[in-house]
């Protein structure tokens, strides 16, 4: 299923269906895309106003990077669903002989590592986005303060959703070195996302 081509209603219906995909990983990545889109909107509504010229130097790169992140998150929406399908294919391989069992084991391991890598990439993108959200909150058009705040909440949702999915996938991976590295990176990135999100929330609430 090509998720990017779906309408909003179509995507929500696909999530609500009995099919396991698109699931939480894709939904989390979509939160990231929405957060990036809101960040870009805040930048646009600031960069087009002469009275906010003092913020332009800081927000021009944020506008550019948030546009790129929006596309990255949309790719990850699809990648997460595709990775899950690869896992299902691996588990469905025959295991009637010892050779088939070994081939299946290797295929499952490879598929699970791929399935963990996608949300880890989503988490990394969320960590980048949340920093741009903070800049948008601090330097953006004051009339878009809450839009920037919502963008930060979307980045947080994307990051937490991704962390959930990395960790659940790691439980089925045998490669201890891969698991340890992914778990450590997940913890590092999630801590950064949550710390920045808390700061963003305070910045917004203090001005309301």
Phi, psi and omega in degrees: 000128178273098189291328183294338183273354182284149170289169176303313180298320180295319179294314180298320178296322179296320177296321184282350183289174178284353179284138181290350176234144357288141182241208186299326180294316179292321178296319178298317178296324177295323174303318178297318179298319179293321177296319178294321179296318178296320178298317178296323178298315179301316178299315181299320181283353175260317184290339181272358182250120182300327184290348177255022184305326181299340181265350188300316183302321180283325187270340178300312177293329177295319178299314181295312183291323180292327175296318179293320179295324178302315178293322179298314179298320179296322175299320182290332173304313180287318183301322181295316178295318179297321180296321178294321178296324177295321177298314179300320179297319180295316180293337181275356181296149180295151179219039182284334180239165179297325178293317178295322179297319179292319178298319179294317180301315180294320180295319179296316180299314180296317180294320180292323176296321176296319181293330176281328183291328181295306178294333175296323175293321176298318179297319177298319178294322178296323179296324176291314184299318186298329175293321177293325177298318179298317177298319179296322178294315184288321192244355184282167173312123183303333179291347179252016183307310183287333174296316177295324177295318177296322177303317179296321178294324177293321177296319178297315178300317179298317181294315181292319177300317180296317180298318175306312187287326173300310187294321179292325179289327180296336181293342181252010181256132184272334183292105186292325180294316178298314183297315181296317181294316181293322180294318180294317180294322177298314180298318181296311182293318181295320178299319179294317179298312183293323178296314180292322179297320178296319178295319178299318181297318179296318180299320180288309185296328180292343182253006180258000000 
